[in-house]
Coordinates of C-alpha atoms in Angstrom, one line a residue:
Chain A
X17 CA 0.0 0.1 0.0
X18 CA 1.3 3.5 -0.8
X19 CA 0.4 6.9 -1.8
X20 CA 0.7 8.3 -5.3
X21 CA 2.2 11.6 -6.2
X22 CA 2.3 13.1 -9.7
X23 CA 4.6 16.2 -9.8
X24 CA 4.2 18.3 -12.8
X25 CA 4.1 15.3 -15.3
X26 CA 4.2 16.1 -19.0
X27 CA 4.1 13.7 -21.9
X28 CA 4.7 15.0 -25.4
X29 CA 4.4 13.0 -28.5
X30 CA 6.0 14.2 -31.8
X31 CA 3.9 17.4 -32.1
X32 CA 1.0 16.7 -29.6
X33 CA 1.0 17.3 -25.9
X34 CA -1.0 14.2 -24.3
X35 CA -0.5 15.4 -20.7
X36 CA 0.6 18.8 -19.8
X37 CA 2.0 19.5 -16.4
X38 CA -0.2 17.2 -14.4
X39 CA 0.2 17.2 -10.5
X40 CA -2.1 15.1 -8.3
X41 CA -1.8 13.4 -4.9
X42 CA -3.5 10.3 -4.1
X43 CA -3.6 9.3 -0.5
X44 CA -2.8 6.0 0.8
X45 CA -5.8 3.8 0.5
X46 CA -7.7 6.3 -1.6
X47 CA -9.9 5.5 -4.7
X48 CA -9.4 8.2 -7.3
X49 CA -11.1 8.3 -10.6
X50 CA -9.6 10.0 -13.5
X51 CA -12.5 11.2 -15.7
X52 CA -12.7 13.0 -19.1
X53 CA -13.6 12.7 -22.7
X54 CA -11.4 10.4 -24.9
X55 CA -8.0 12.0 -25.6
X56 CA -8.1 13.9 -22.5
X57 CA -4.8 12.2 -21.3
X58 CA -6.2 9.9 -18.7
X59 CA -5.1 6.7 -20.2
X60 CA -1.7 8.3 -20.9
X61 CA -1.4 9.2 -17.2
X62 CA -2.4 5.7 -16.1
X63 CA 0.3 4.1 -18.6
X64 CA 2.9 6.5 -17.1
X65 CA 2.0 5.3 -13.7
X66 CA 2.3 1.6 -14.7
X67 CA 5.6 2.4 -16.4
X68 CA 4.6 1.3 -19.9
X69 CA 5.6 4.9 -21.2
X70 CA 7.7 7.3 -19.5
X71 CA 7.0 11.0 -18.9
X72 CA 8.8 13.6 -21.0
X73 CA 9.3 15.6 -17.8
X74 CA 8.1 15.5 -14.2
X75 CA 8.2 12.7 -11.7
X76 CA 5.9 10.0 -10.4
X77 CA 6.3 8.9 -6.7
X78 CA 4.8 5.7 -5.4
X79 CA 5.1 5.5 -1.7
X80 CA 7.4 8.5 -1.8
X81 CA 9.9 6.8 -4.2
X82 CA 10.5 8.2 -7.7
X83 CA 9.5 5.8 -10.4
X84 CA 11.9 7.5 -12.9
X85 CA 13.7 4.6 -14.8
X86 CA 11.8 2.0 -12.9
X87 CA 10.7 -0.5 -15.4
X88 CA 6.9 -1.8 -15.1
X89 CA 8.1 -5.2 -13.8
X90 CA 9.9 -3.8 -10.8
X91 CA 7.0 -1.4 -9.9
X92 CA 4.7 -3.8 -8.1
X93 CA 1.5 -2.2 -9.6
X94 CA -1.5 -4.1 -10.5
X95 CA -3.1 -3.2 -13.7
X96 CA -6.7 -4.3 -15.0
X97 CA -7.3 -3.6 -18.7
X98 CA -10.4 -2.8 -20.6
X99 CA -9.7 -5.8 -22.9
X100 CA -9.1 -7.8 -19.8
X101 CA -5.8 -8.9 -21.3
X102 CA -5.9 -12.4 -19.9
X103 CA -3.3 -14.9 -21.1
X104 CA -5.4 -17.0 -23.5
X105 CA -3.1 -20.1 -23.3
X106 CA -3.2 -20.4 -19.6
X107 CA -5.9 -21.6 -17.4
X108 CA -7.6 -19.2 -14.8
X109 CA -5.5 -20.7 -12.1
X110 CA -2.2 -20.2 -14.2
X111 CA -3.3 -16.7 -15.1
X112 CA -3.6 -15.8 -11.6
X113 CA -0.6 -17.6 -10.5
X114 CA 1.5 -15.9 -13.2
X115 CA 2.6 -12.8 -11.0
X116 CA 3.4 -15.2 -8.1
X117 CA 5.6 -17.4 -10.2
X118 CA 7.4 -14.4 -11.5
X119 CA 8.1 -13.5 -7.9
X120 CA 9.5 -17.0 -7.2
X121 CA 6.7 -17.6 -4.7
X122 CA 7.0 -21.2 -3.3
X123 CA 4.7 -23.5 -5.3
X124 CA 3.1 -24.7 -2.1
X125 CA 2.0 -21.1 -1.2
X126 CA 0.9 -20.3 -4.7
X127 CA -2.2 -22.6 -4.6
X128 CA -3.4 -21.0 -1.4
X129 CA -3.0 -17.5 -2.5
X130 CA -4.6 -18.1 -5.9
X131 CA -7.6 -19.8 -4.1
X132 CA -8.0 -16.7 -1.8
X133 CA -7.9 -14.5 -4.8
X134 CA -10.5 -16.5 -6.4
X135 CA -12.6 -16.4 -3.4
X136 CA -12.3 -12.7 -3.3
X137 CA -13.9 -12.3 -6.8
X138 CA -16.3 -15.1 -6.2
X139 CA -15.0 -17.5 -8.9
X140 CA -13.8 -20.4 -6.8
X141 CA -14.9 -23.5 -9.0
X142 CA -13.5 -22.1 -12.4
X143 CA -9.8 -22.4 -11.8
X144 CA -9.3 -24.9 -14.5
X145 CA -11.3 -23.0 -17.4
X146 CA -9.4 -21.3 -20.1
X147 CA -10.4 -17.5 -20.5
X148 CA -12.3 -18.0 -23.7
X149 CA -14.6 -20.4 -21.9
X150 CA -15.6 -17.5 -19.5
X151 CA -18.0 -14.7 -19.8
X152 CA -16.9 -11.1 -20.0
X153 CA -17.9 -10.5 -16.3
X154 CA -16.0 -13.6 -15.4
X155 CA -12.9 -12.7 -17.3
X156 CA -12.9 -9.2 -15.7
X157 CA -13.0 -10.8 -12.3
X158 CA -10.1 -13.0 -13.1
X159 CA -8.2 -9.9 -14.3
X160 CA -8.9 -8.3 -11.0
X161 CA -7.8 -11.3 -9.0
X162 CA -4.6 -11.6 -11.2
X163 CA -3.8 -8.0 -10.4
X164 CA -4.7 -8.2 -6.7
X165 CA -2.9 -11.6 -5.9
X166 CA 0.5 -10.1 -6.1
X167 CA -0.5 -7.7 -3.3
X168 CA 0.4 -4.5 -5.4
X169 CA 1.2 -1.2 -3.8
X170 CA -1.1 0.5 -6.2
X171 CA -4.1 -0.9 -8.4
X172 CA -4.8 0.8 -11.8
X173 CA -8.1 0.1 -13.6
X174 CA -8.2 1.2 -17.2
X175 CA -11.8 1.3 -18.1
X176 CA -12.4 -2.1 -16.7
X177 CA -16.2 -1.9 -17.1
X178 CA -16.7 -0.6 -20.5
X179 CA -17.0 -3.9 -22.3
X180 CA -19.6 -5.3 -19.9
X181 CA -23.4 -4.9 -20.4
X182 CA -25.2 -2.2 -18.5
X183 CA -26.5 -4.4 -15.6
X184 CA -23.3 -6.3 -15.0
X185 CA -21.4 -3.0 -15.1
X186 CA -23.3 -1.6 -12.1
X187 CA -22.9 -4.8 -10.2
X188 CA -19.2 -4.9 -11.0
X189 CA -18.9 -1.3 -9.9
X190 CA -20.0 -1.9 -6.3
X191 CA -18.0 -5.2 -6.2
X192 CA -14.8 -3.3 -7.2
X193 CA -15.6 -0.7 -4.6
X194 CA -16.4 -3.3 -2.0
X195 CA -13.1 -5.2 -2.7
X196 CA -11.0 -2.0 -2.7
X197 CA -12.5 -0.9 0.6
X198 CA -11.9 -4.4 2.2
X199 CA -8.2 -4.5 1.3
X200 CA -7.7 -0.8 1.4
X201 CA -5.5 -0.5 -1.7
X202 CA -4.7 2.8 -3.2
X203 CA -6.5 2.8 -6.5
X204 CA -6.6 4.9 -9.8
X205 CA -9.5 4.2 -12.0
X206 CA -9.8 5.8 -15.4
X207 CA -13.2 6.1 -17.2
X208 CA -15.1 8.4 -19.5
X209 CA -18.3 7.3 -17.6
X210 CA -19.2 10.0 -15.0
X211 CA -21.7 7.8 -13.4
X212 CA -19.3 5.1 -12.9
X213 CA -16.6 7.5 -11.5
X214 CA -19.2 9.0 -9.2
X215 CA -20.4 5.8 -7.9
X216 CA -17.0 4.3 -7.1
X217 CA -14.5 7.0 -6.3
X218 CA -13.7 8.9 -3.2
X219 CA -12.5 11.7 -5.4
X220 CA -12.8 12.7 -9.1
X221 CA -10.2 14.2 -11.2
X222 CA -11.9 15.8 -14.2
X223 CA -9.6 16.1 -17.1
X224 CA -9.4 17.7 -20.6
X225 CA -6.7 18.3 -23.1
X226 CA -3.9 16.8 -20.8
X227 CA -4.8 19.0 -17.9
X228 CA -6.8 18.8 -14.8
X229 CA -9.9 20.8 -14.7
X230 CA -11.1 20.1 -11.2
X231 CA -10.4 17.6 -8.4
X232 CA -13.0 16.8 -5.8
X233 CA -15.8 14.5 -4.4
X234 CA -18.6 13.8 -6.7
X235 CA -20.8 16.3 -4.8
X236 CA -18.3 19.0 -4.9
X237 CA -17.9 18.5 -8.7
X238 CA -21.6 18.3 -9.4
X239 CA -22.7 21.1 -7.0
X240 CA -19.9 23.7 -7.6
X241 CA -18.2 22.9 -11.0
X242 CA -14.9 24.9 -11.3
X243 CA -15.6 26.0 -14.8
X244 CA -18.0 25.6 -17.8
X245 CA -16.3 22.5 -19.1
X246 CA -16.8 20.6 -15.9
X247 CA -20.4 22.0 -15.5
X248 CA -21.3 20.5 -19.0
X249 CA -19.4 17.2 -18.7
X250 CA -20.5 16.2 -15.3
X251 CA -24.3 15.7 -15.3
X252 CA -26.6 17.6 -17.6
X253 CA -26.3 21.3 -17.5
X254 CA -28.5 23.9 -19.0
X255 CA -26.4 26.9 -19.7
X256 CA -28.0 30.3 -19.9
X257 CA -25.4 32.6 -21.6
X258 CA -25.5 36.3 -21.5
X259 CA -23.9 39.6 -20.2
X260 CA -23.5 40.5 -16.5
X261 CA -25.3 43.8 -16.0
X262 CA -25.3 44.3 -12.3
X263 CA -23.8 42.8 -9.0
X264 CA -25.5 43.5 -5.7
X265 CA -23.7 41.6 -2.9
X266 CA -24.3 38.0 -3.4
X267 CA -26.6 38.3 -6.4
X268 CA -25.8 39.1 -10.0
X269 CA -28.1 40.2 -12.7
X270 CA -27.7 38.7 -16.2
X271 CA -29.4 39.5 -19.5
X272 CA -30.1 36.4 -21.5
X273 CA -31.9 35.7 -24.9
X274 CA -31.2 39.3 -25.7
X275 CA -33.8 40.8 -23.3
X276 CA -34.7 38.7 -20.4
X277 CA -33.2 39.8 -17.0
X278 CA -32.5 36.9 -14.7
X279 CA -31.0 36.9 -11.2
X280 CA -28.2 34.5 -10.2
X281 CA -26.1 33.6 -7.2
X282 CA -22.8 35.4 -7.3
X283 CA -19.6 33.8 -6.0
X284 CA -17.1 36.5 -7.1
X285 CA -16.4 34.7 -10.3
X286 CA -17.7 37.2 -12.8
X287 CA -17.4 40.9 -13.3
X288 CA -20.0 43.4 -14.5
X289 CA -20.0 43.8 -18.3
X290 CA -18.5 40.2 -18.7
X291 CA -19.9 37.4 -20.8
X292 CA -21.1 34.6 -18.5
X293 CA -23.3 31.5 -18.3
X294 CA -25.5 30.4 -15.6
X295 CA -25.4 26.5 -15.2
X296 CA -28.7 24.9 -14.1
X297 CA -29.2 21.4 -13.4
X298 CA -32.4 19.9 -15.0
X299 CA -33.7 19.1 -11.5
X300 CA -33.3 22.8 -10.4
X301 CA -36.0 23.9 -13.0
X302 CA -39.8 23.9 -12.5
X303 CA -42.7 24.4 -14.9
X304 CA -45.8 26.4 -14.2
X305 CA -48.7 27.8 -16.2
X306 CA -48.0 31.4 -15.3
X307 CA -45.1 33.4 -13.9
X308 CA -44.3 32.8 -10.3
X309 CA -43.4 35.8 -8.1
X310 CA -39.9 36.1 -6.6
X311 CA -38.6 33.6 -9.3
X312 CA -36.6 33.8 -12.3
X313 CA -39.2 33.2 -15.2
X314 CA -38.8 32.2 -18.9
X315 CA -41.8 32.0 -21.3
X316 CA -41.4 28.8 -23.2
X317 CA -42.9 26.0 -25.5
X318 CA -43.0 22.4 -24.4
X319 CA -41.1 20.4 -27.1
X320 CA -41.4 16.9 -25.5
X321 CA -42.4 15.0 -22.4
X322 CA -40.8 11.7 -21.5
X323 CA -42.2 9.7 -18.7
X324 CA -39.3 7.9 -16.9
X325 CA -41.3 6.3 -14.0
X326 CA -39.5 8.1 -11.3
X327 CA -39.6 11.3 -12.9
X328 CA -40.6 13.4 -15.9
X329 CA -38.1 14.4 -18.5
X330 CA -39.2 17.5 -20.2
X331 CA -37.7 19.4 -23.2
X332 CA -38.7 23.1 -23.7
X333 CA -37.6 25.8 -26.0
X334 CA -37.1 29.5 -25.0
X335 CA -36.6 31.5 -28.2
X336 CA -33.5 29.9 -29.5
X337 CA -32.5 28.1 -26.4
X338 CA -33.4 24.4 -25.5
X339 CA -33.7 23.5 -21.9
X340 CA -34.1 20.2 -20.3
X341 CA -36.1 19.7 -17.0
X342 CA -36.3 16.9 -14.8
X343 CA -39.7 17.0 -12.9
X344 CA -40.9 15.0 -9.9
X345 CA -43.8 12.9 -10.5
X346 CA -46.4 15.0 -8.9
X347 CA -45.4 18.1 -10.7
X348 CA -47.4 20.4 -13.0
X349 CA -48.7 18.3 -15.9
X350 CA -47.9 19.6 -19.4
X351 CA -48.1 18.1 -22.8
X352 CA -45.8 18.7 -25.9
X353 CA -46.9 21.7 -27.9
X354 CA -48.3 23.5 -24.9
X355 CA -47.0 26.9 -23.7
X356 CA -45.8 27.2 -20.2
X357 CA -43.3 29.2 -18.0
X358 CA -39.9 27.7 -16.6
X359 CA -39.1 29.1 -13.3
X360 CA -36.4 28.6 -10.6
X361 CA -35.3 30.4 -7.4
X362 CA -32.6 33.0 -8.1
X363 CA -30.4 31.3 -5.4
X364 CA -29.9 28.1 -7.4
X365 CA -27.5 27.5 -10.3
X366 CA -23.8 28.5 -10.7
X367 CA -22.6 31.5 -12.6
X368 CA -19.4 30.9 -14.3
X369 CA -17.4 33.3 -16.6
X370 CA -17.3 32.3 -20.5
X371 CA -13.9 30.7 -21.5
X372 CA -12.3 32.9 -24.0
Chain B
X6 CA -24.7 -19.5 -49.8
X7 CA -24.0 -20.5 -53.4
X8 CA -26.8 -22.3 -55.2
X9 CA -26.4 -26.1 -55.9
X10 CA -25.9 -26.1 -59.6
X11 CA -23.1 -23.4 -59.6
X12 CA -21.7 -25.2 -56.6
X13 CA -21.1 -28.3 -58.5
X14 CA -19.4 -26.5 -61.3
X15 CA -17.2 -24.6 -58.9
X16 CA -16.3 -27.9 -57.1
X17 CA -15.4 -29.5 -60.5
X18 CA -13.3 -26.5 -61.3
X19 CA -11.4 -26.8 -58.1
X20 CA -10.6 -30.2 -58.7
X21 CA -9.5 -29.6 -62.2
X22 CA -7.2 -26.7 -61.0
X23 CA -5.7 -29.0 -58.4
X24 CA -5.2 -31.8 -60.9
X25 CA -3.6 -29.5 -63.4
X26 CA -1.0 -28.2 -60.8
X27 CA -0.1 -31.7 -59.4
X28 CA -0.3 -33.7 -62.6
X29 CA 3.2 -32.9 -63.8
X30 CA 4.6 -33.8 -60.3
X31 CA 2.6 -37.1 -60.4
X32 CA 4.1 -37.8 -64.0
X33 CA 7.7 -37.5 -62.6
X34 CA 6.9 -39.6 -59.5
X35 CA 5.5 -42.3 -61.6
X36 CA 8.4 -42.0 -64.1
X37 CA 10.8 -42.6 -61.3
X38 CA 9.7 -46.1 -60.8
X39 CA 10.3 -47.1 -64.5
X40 CA 12.4 -50.1 -65.5
X41 CA 13.4 -48.5 -68.7
X42 CA 16.8 -46.9 -69.1
X43 CA 15.4 -43.8 -70.7
X44 CA 12.5 -41.4 -70.0
X45 CA 9.2 -42.5 -71.4
X46 CA 5.8 -42.2 -70.3
X47 CA 3.8 -44.4 -69.4
X48 CA 6.7 -46.6 -68.0
X49 CA 7.1 -49.9 -69.6
X50 CA 7.5 -51.7 -66.4
X51 CA 8.0 -50.9 -62.6
X52 CA 11.3 -51.1 -60.7
X53 CA 13.2 -49.4 -58.0
X54 CA 16.4 -49.5 -60.0
X55 CA 16.8 -45.7 -60.4
X56 CA 16.5 -45.3 -56.5
X57 CA 19.1 -47.9 -56.2
X58 CA 21.2 -46.0 -58.8
X59 CA 20.8 -42.9 -56.6
X60 CA 21.9 -44.6 -53.7
X61 CA 25.0 -45.6 -55.6
X62 CA 26.0 -42.0 -56.6
X63 CA 27.9 -40.4 -53.7
X64 CA 27.6 -36.9 -55.4
X65 CA 23.8 -37.0 -55.2
X66 CA 23.9 -38.3 -51.6
X67 CA 26.4 -35.6 -50.7
X68 CA 24.1 -33.1 -52.3
X69 CA 21.1 -34.3 -50.6
X70 CA 23.0 -34.0 -47.2
X71 CA 24.2 -30.4 -48.1
X72 CA 20.5 -29.4 -49.1
X73 CA 19.1 -30.8 -45.8
X74 CA 21.9 -29.1 -43.6
X75 CA 21.5 -25.7 -45.4
X76 CA 17.7 -26.0 -45.2
X77 CA 17.7 -26.8 -41.5
X78 CA 20.2 -24.1 -40.6
X79 CA 18.2 -21.6 -42.9
X80 CA 14.9 -22.5 -41.3
X81 CA 16.3 -22.0 -37.6
X82 CA 18.4 -18.9 -38.3
X83 CA 15.8 -17.2 -40.5
X84 CA 13.0 -17.8 -37.9
X85 CA 15.0 -16.7 -35.0
X86 CA 16.1 -13.4 -36.9
X87 CA 12.7 -12.9 -38.3
X88 CA 11.1 -13.3 -35.0
X89 CA 13.3 -10.6 -33.4
X90 CA 12.9 -8.4 -36.4
X91 CA 9.1 -8.9 -36.3
X92 CA 9.1 -7.9 -32.6
X93 CA 11.1 -4.8 -33.2
X94 CA 9.0 -3.6 -36.1
X95 CA 5.6 -4.4 -34.5
X96 CA 6.1 -3.7 -30.8
X97 CA 8.4 -0.8 -30.8
X98 CA 8.6 2.6 -32.3
X99 CA 12.0 4.0 -33.3
X100 CA 13.5 6.3 -35.9
X101 CA 14.0 4.6 -39.2
X102 CA 11.4 1.7 -38.5
X103 CA 9.6 2.3 -41.8
X104 CA 13.0 2.3 -43.6
X105 CA 14.1 -0.8 -41.9
X106 CA 10.7 -2.6 -42.5
X107 CA 11.3 -1.9 -46.4
X108 CA 14.9 -3.1 -46.3
X109 CA 13.8 -6.4 -44.6
X110 CA 11.3 -7.0 -47.2
X111 CA 13.4 -6.0 -50.2
X112 CA 14.9 -9.4 -50.9
X113 CA 11.3 -10.4 -52.0
X114 CA 11.4 -8.3 -55.0
X115 CA 15.0 -9.1 -56.0
X116 CA 15.5 -11.7 -58.7
X117 CA 17.3 -14.7 -57.2
X118 CA 19.6 -14.9 -60.1
X119 CA 20.8 -11.3 -59.6
X120 CA 21.0 -11.8 -55.9
X121 CA 23.2 -14.9 -56.3
X122 CA 25.5 -13.1 -58.6
X123 CA 25.9 -10.1 -56.3
X124 CA 26.7 -12.3 -53.4
X125 CA 29.1 -14.3 -55.5
X126 CA 31.0 -11.1 -56.4
X127 CA 30.8 -10.2 -52.7
X128 CA 32.4 -13.5 -51.6
X129 CA 35.1 -13.4 -54.3
X130 CA 36.2 -9.7 -53.4
X131 CA 36.8 -10.8 -49.8
X132 CA 38.2 -14.0 -50.8
X133 CA 35.5 -15.9 -48.9
X134 CA 34.8 -19.5 -49.9
X135 CA 31.6 -21.0 -51.5
X136 CA 30.4 -23.6 -49.0
X137 CA 27.6 -24.5 -46.7
X138 CA 27.9 -21.3 -44.8
X139 CA 27.5 -19.1 -47.8
X140 CA 24.8 -21.1 -49.3
X141 CA 22.9 -20.8 -45.7
X142 CA 23.6 -17.0 -45.8
X143 CA 22.0 -16.5 -49.1
X144 CA 19.0 -18.6 -48.1
X145 CA 18.5 -16.7 -45.0
X146 CA 18.4 -13.5 -46.8
X147 CA 15.9 -15.0 -49.2
X148 CA 13.7 -16.6 -46.7
X149 CA 13.7 -13.9 -43.9
X150 CA 11.1 -11.6 -45.5
X151 CA 8.6 -14.7 -45.2
X152 CA 9.7 -15.4 -41.6
X153 CA 9.1 -11.6 -40.8
X154 CA 5.8 -11.8 -42.4
X155 CA 4.6 -15.1 -40.7
X156 CA 5.7 -14.0 -37.2
X157 CA 4.4 -10.3 -37.7
X158 CA 0.7 -11.9 -38.7
X159 CA 0.8 -13.8 -35.5
X160 CA 2.0 -10.7 -33.4
X161 CA -0.9 -8.6 -34.8
X162 CA -3.2 -11.2 -33.7
X163 CA -2.5 -10.8 -30.0
X164 CA -3.4 -8.1 -27.8
X165 CA -0.4 -5.9 -26.7
X166 CA -2.0 -5.3 -23.5
X167 CA -1.6 -9.1 -22.7
X168 CA 2.2 -8.4 -22.7
X169 CA 1.8 -5.2 -20.7
X170 CA -0.1 -7.1 -18.1
X171 CA 2.7 -9.7 -18.0
X172 CA 5.2 -6.8 -17.3
X173 CA 3.0 -5.3 -14.7
X174 CA 2.9 -8.7 -12.9
X175 CA 6.7 -8.9 -12.6
X176 CA 8.0 -10.3 -15.9
X177 CA 10.8 -8.6 -17.5
X178 CA 11.0 -8.3 -21.3
X179 CA 12.7 -11.8 -21.8
X180 CA 10.3 -13.6 -19.4
X181 CA 7.3 -11.9 -21.0
X182 CA 8.6 -13.1 -24.4
X183 CA 9.1 -16.6 -23.2
X184 CA 6.0 -17.2 -21.0
X185 CA 3.4 -14.9 -23.0
X186 CA 4.5 -13.7 -26.5
X187 CA 6.2 -17.0 -27.8
X188 CA 3.5 -19.4 -26.8
X189 CA 1.0 -17.0 -28.5
X190 CA 2.9 -16.8 -31.7
X191 CA 3.8 -20.3 -31.8
X192 CA 1.8 -21.1 -35.0
X193 CA 3.6 -18.1 -36.8
X194 CA 7.0 -19.4 -35.8
X195 CA 5.9 -23.0 -36.8
X196 CA 4.9 -21.6 -40.3
X197 CA 8.2 -19.7 -40.5
X198 CA 10.1 -22.8 -39.8
X199 CA 8.7 -25.1 -42.3
X200 CA 8.4 -22.5 -45.1
X201 CA 11.9 -21.4 -44.6
X202 CA 12.9 -25.1 -44.9
X203 CA 10.9 -25.8 -48.0
X204 CA 12.0 -22.5 -49.7
X205 CA 15.7 -23.2 -49.0
X206 CA 15.3 -26.9 -49.9
X207 CA 13.9 -25.7 -53.3
X208 CA 16.0 -22.8 -54.0
X209 CA 17.9 -22.9 -57.4
X210 CA 18.7 -19.5 -58.7
X211 CA 21.0 -18.1 -56.0
X212 CA 22.4 -21.5 -55.2
X213 CA 23.5 -22.0 -58.8
X214 CA 26.1 -19.2 -58.2
X215 CA 27.1 -20.2 -54.8
X216 CA 27.4 -24.0 -55.1
X217 CA 30.8 -25.4 -55.5
X218 CA 31.9 -28.9 -56.6
X219 CA 32.3 -29.6 -52.7
X220 CA 29.0 -28.1 -51.6
X221 CA 26.3 -28.3 -54.2
X222 CA 22.6 -28.4 -53.2
X223 CA 20.4 -31.1 -54.7
X224 CA 18.3 -29.0 -57.1
X225 CA 21.6 -27.5 -58.6
X226 CA 23.0 -31.1 -58.7
X227 CA 19.9 -32.1 -60.8
X228 CA 20.2 -29.0 -63.0
X229 CA 24.0 -29.8 -63.7
X230 CA 23.2 -33.4 -64.2
X231 CA 20.4 -33.0 -66.9
X232 CA 22.7 -30.7 -68.8
X233 CA 24.7 -33.7 -69.9
X234 CA 22.5 -36.7 -69.2
X235 CA 18.7 -37.4 -69.8
X236 CA 18.0 -40.6 -67.9
X237 CA 15.5 -41.5 -65.3
X238 CA 17.9 -40.8 -62.4
X239 CA 16.6 -37.2 -62.4
X240 CA 13.2 -38.4 -61.8
X241 CA 14.1 -40.5 -58.9
X242 CA 16.0 -37.6 -57.2
X243 CA 13.3 -35.1 -58.1
X244 CA 10.8 -37.5 -56.5
X245 CA 12.9 -37.6 -53.3
X246 CA 12.5 -33.8 -53.3
X247 CA 8.8 -34.2 -53.5
X248 CA 8.6 -36.7 -50.8
X249 CA 10.7 -34.6 -48.4
X250 CA 8.2 -31.7 -48.9
X251 CA 5.1 -34.0 -48.6
X252 CA 6.7 -35.5 -45.3
X253 CA 7.3 -31.9 -44.0
X254 CA 3.8 -30.8 -44.6
X255 CA 2.4 -34.1 -43.1
X256 CA 4.3 -33.3 -39.9
X257 CA 2.7 -29.8 -39.8
X258 CA -0.7 -31.3 -40.4
X259 CA -0.3 -33.6 -37.6
X260 CA 1.3 -31.2 -35.2
X261 CA -0.1 -27.7 -35.8
X262 CA -2.6 -28.2 -38.6
X263 CA -2.3 -26.4 -41.9
X264 CA -5.2 -24.2 -41.2
X265 CA -3.8 -22.8 -38.0
X266 CA -0.5 -22.4 -39.8
X267 CA -2.2 -19.7 -42.2
X268 CA -4.2 -18.3 -39.2
X269 CA -7.5 -19.9 -40.7
X270 CA -8.1 -22.3 -37.8

């Protein structure tokens, strides 16, 4: 078990920057998810941690020790790949025993440790099967057991659930979390799926273009995104873009859709005259037949209504702008094609400056 | 699915094509069991006298030994070097990779005759002898493009993450190759071994320049022999070449399977 530190890590390829000056501390036993769209540098970062590629500059420390020049086979880091990457010519038992044999563990001990690893991932009876005789979920469990049996100091998971179907993915998510907690291993998880990241990780690291946009818990990132990229990438966000016309204490006034004045909470992020966007979550918005006093109101046309069981997903159009609403079941009843008013209290939403 | 009628025609066509390519070889093989003292088809009677004649000719026996030794060495060296080259070309990125790839495959486009002549001049210039080593050298150069191809195809068929997984589990490069990569590309190396052997065993053009009276491969010996003689001895010697190739292929079919050799499964 060990902490992981990335110090100003940069990776350049011929003429592209894959990772640009990334610094991150992962505490001992912590579960961190690197989250971002494809090409954001998350997988490159993971491969540098594993030692498959080396940083152009900067340093990676595991348990306080620099990994510079340390080849992958001497790092004692467990890796689980999206493609499972099991050894097709070896049985489940030999797949899991591989790392132990490379460490010259006595063969008497190997059987016991493999059995315990199989038990951990609940695959006890399948040890003599070959990987191709296993389902995707079973293969992923074997890959996890194989990575954990060597008692690595850090566990790296590279999109481990992306090849599984939706139900299995949810189940595996919690199992991975469960196992990680039980053995308390420092874990770095790479994914492009925000729900997955939010469900398993202690902290999320949102990345784009090789840099970190925000680090925080799921709640911090969802409720107070650091910038518009994070606001749009995590969860669904309706962005009301406009110019800031006035700031009064903790409240700012914004002109959206050319003429409509709305009020928004001000956290010192914008200045008068600046272009800004108010990010509103679909569940922050409400619908009514007429304007509500004391609220921000926008006259709209209802474009679509989707009944989701637990909630109502409604799409409305305000001038040129499309908004998405998530209404509770007992809410105001609307049908597509009707006119209505979208409203929300001035205290909700996050006002962020437009990126230049 | 092809309809019944055309399928029958296609089948007949395939059989005819096979017959057409095998028939001349069959004629030679049948001819080799002739009792006559001259080449005539069909043979007037059957006997093994031309095989006995072969056994009585030390120069043919010597050539057969030279051919087998050269083919075995070629097969091993070419496959070993070809495997290393294929790994370098497919698993690593380095400056000049494309150039090297082109160079490795270049012998494919070079006429054997010209290549043999060039190598002969090279040997002469440095006062090197024409022997089993120079023959092997020539055959390795000729067969290596095939070895590289066979192993590359096998390498492309395996997930590079499998090798990374082995490394993360504590295997250095050598152990990763030995425990993971090699078992997974075994069909490619087997194909390389067999085809390098057959190509070397059959090679005439370059060997023509590089053979000397003391080290002459069997095809060259036959070539030289029929220049002056025209008797059934060449058919028995040729048949022995055919039998060797058939035995080699039979061994593969029994061990690896022909389909797997070409990645068909």
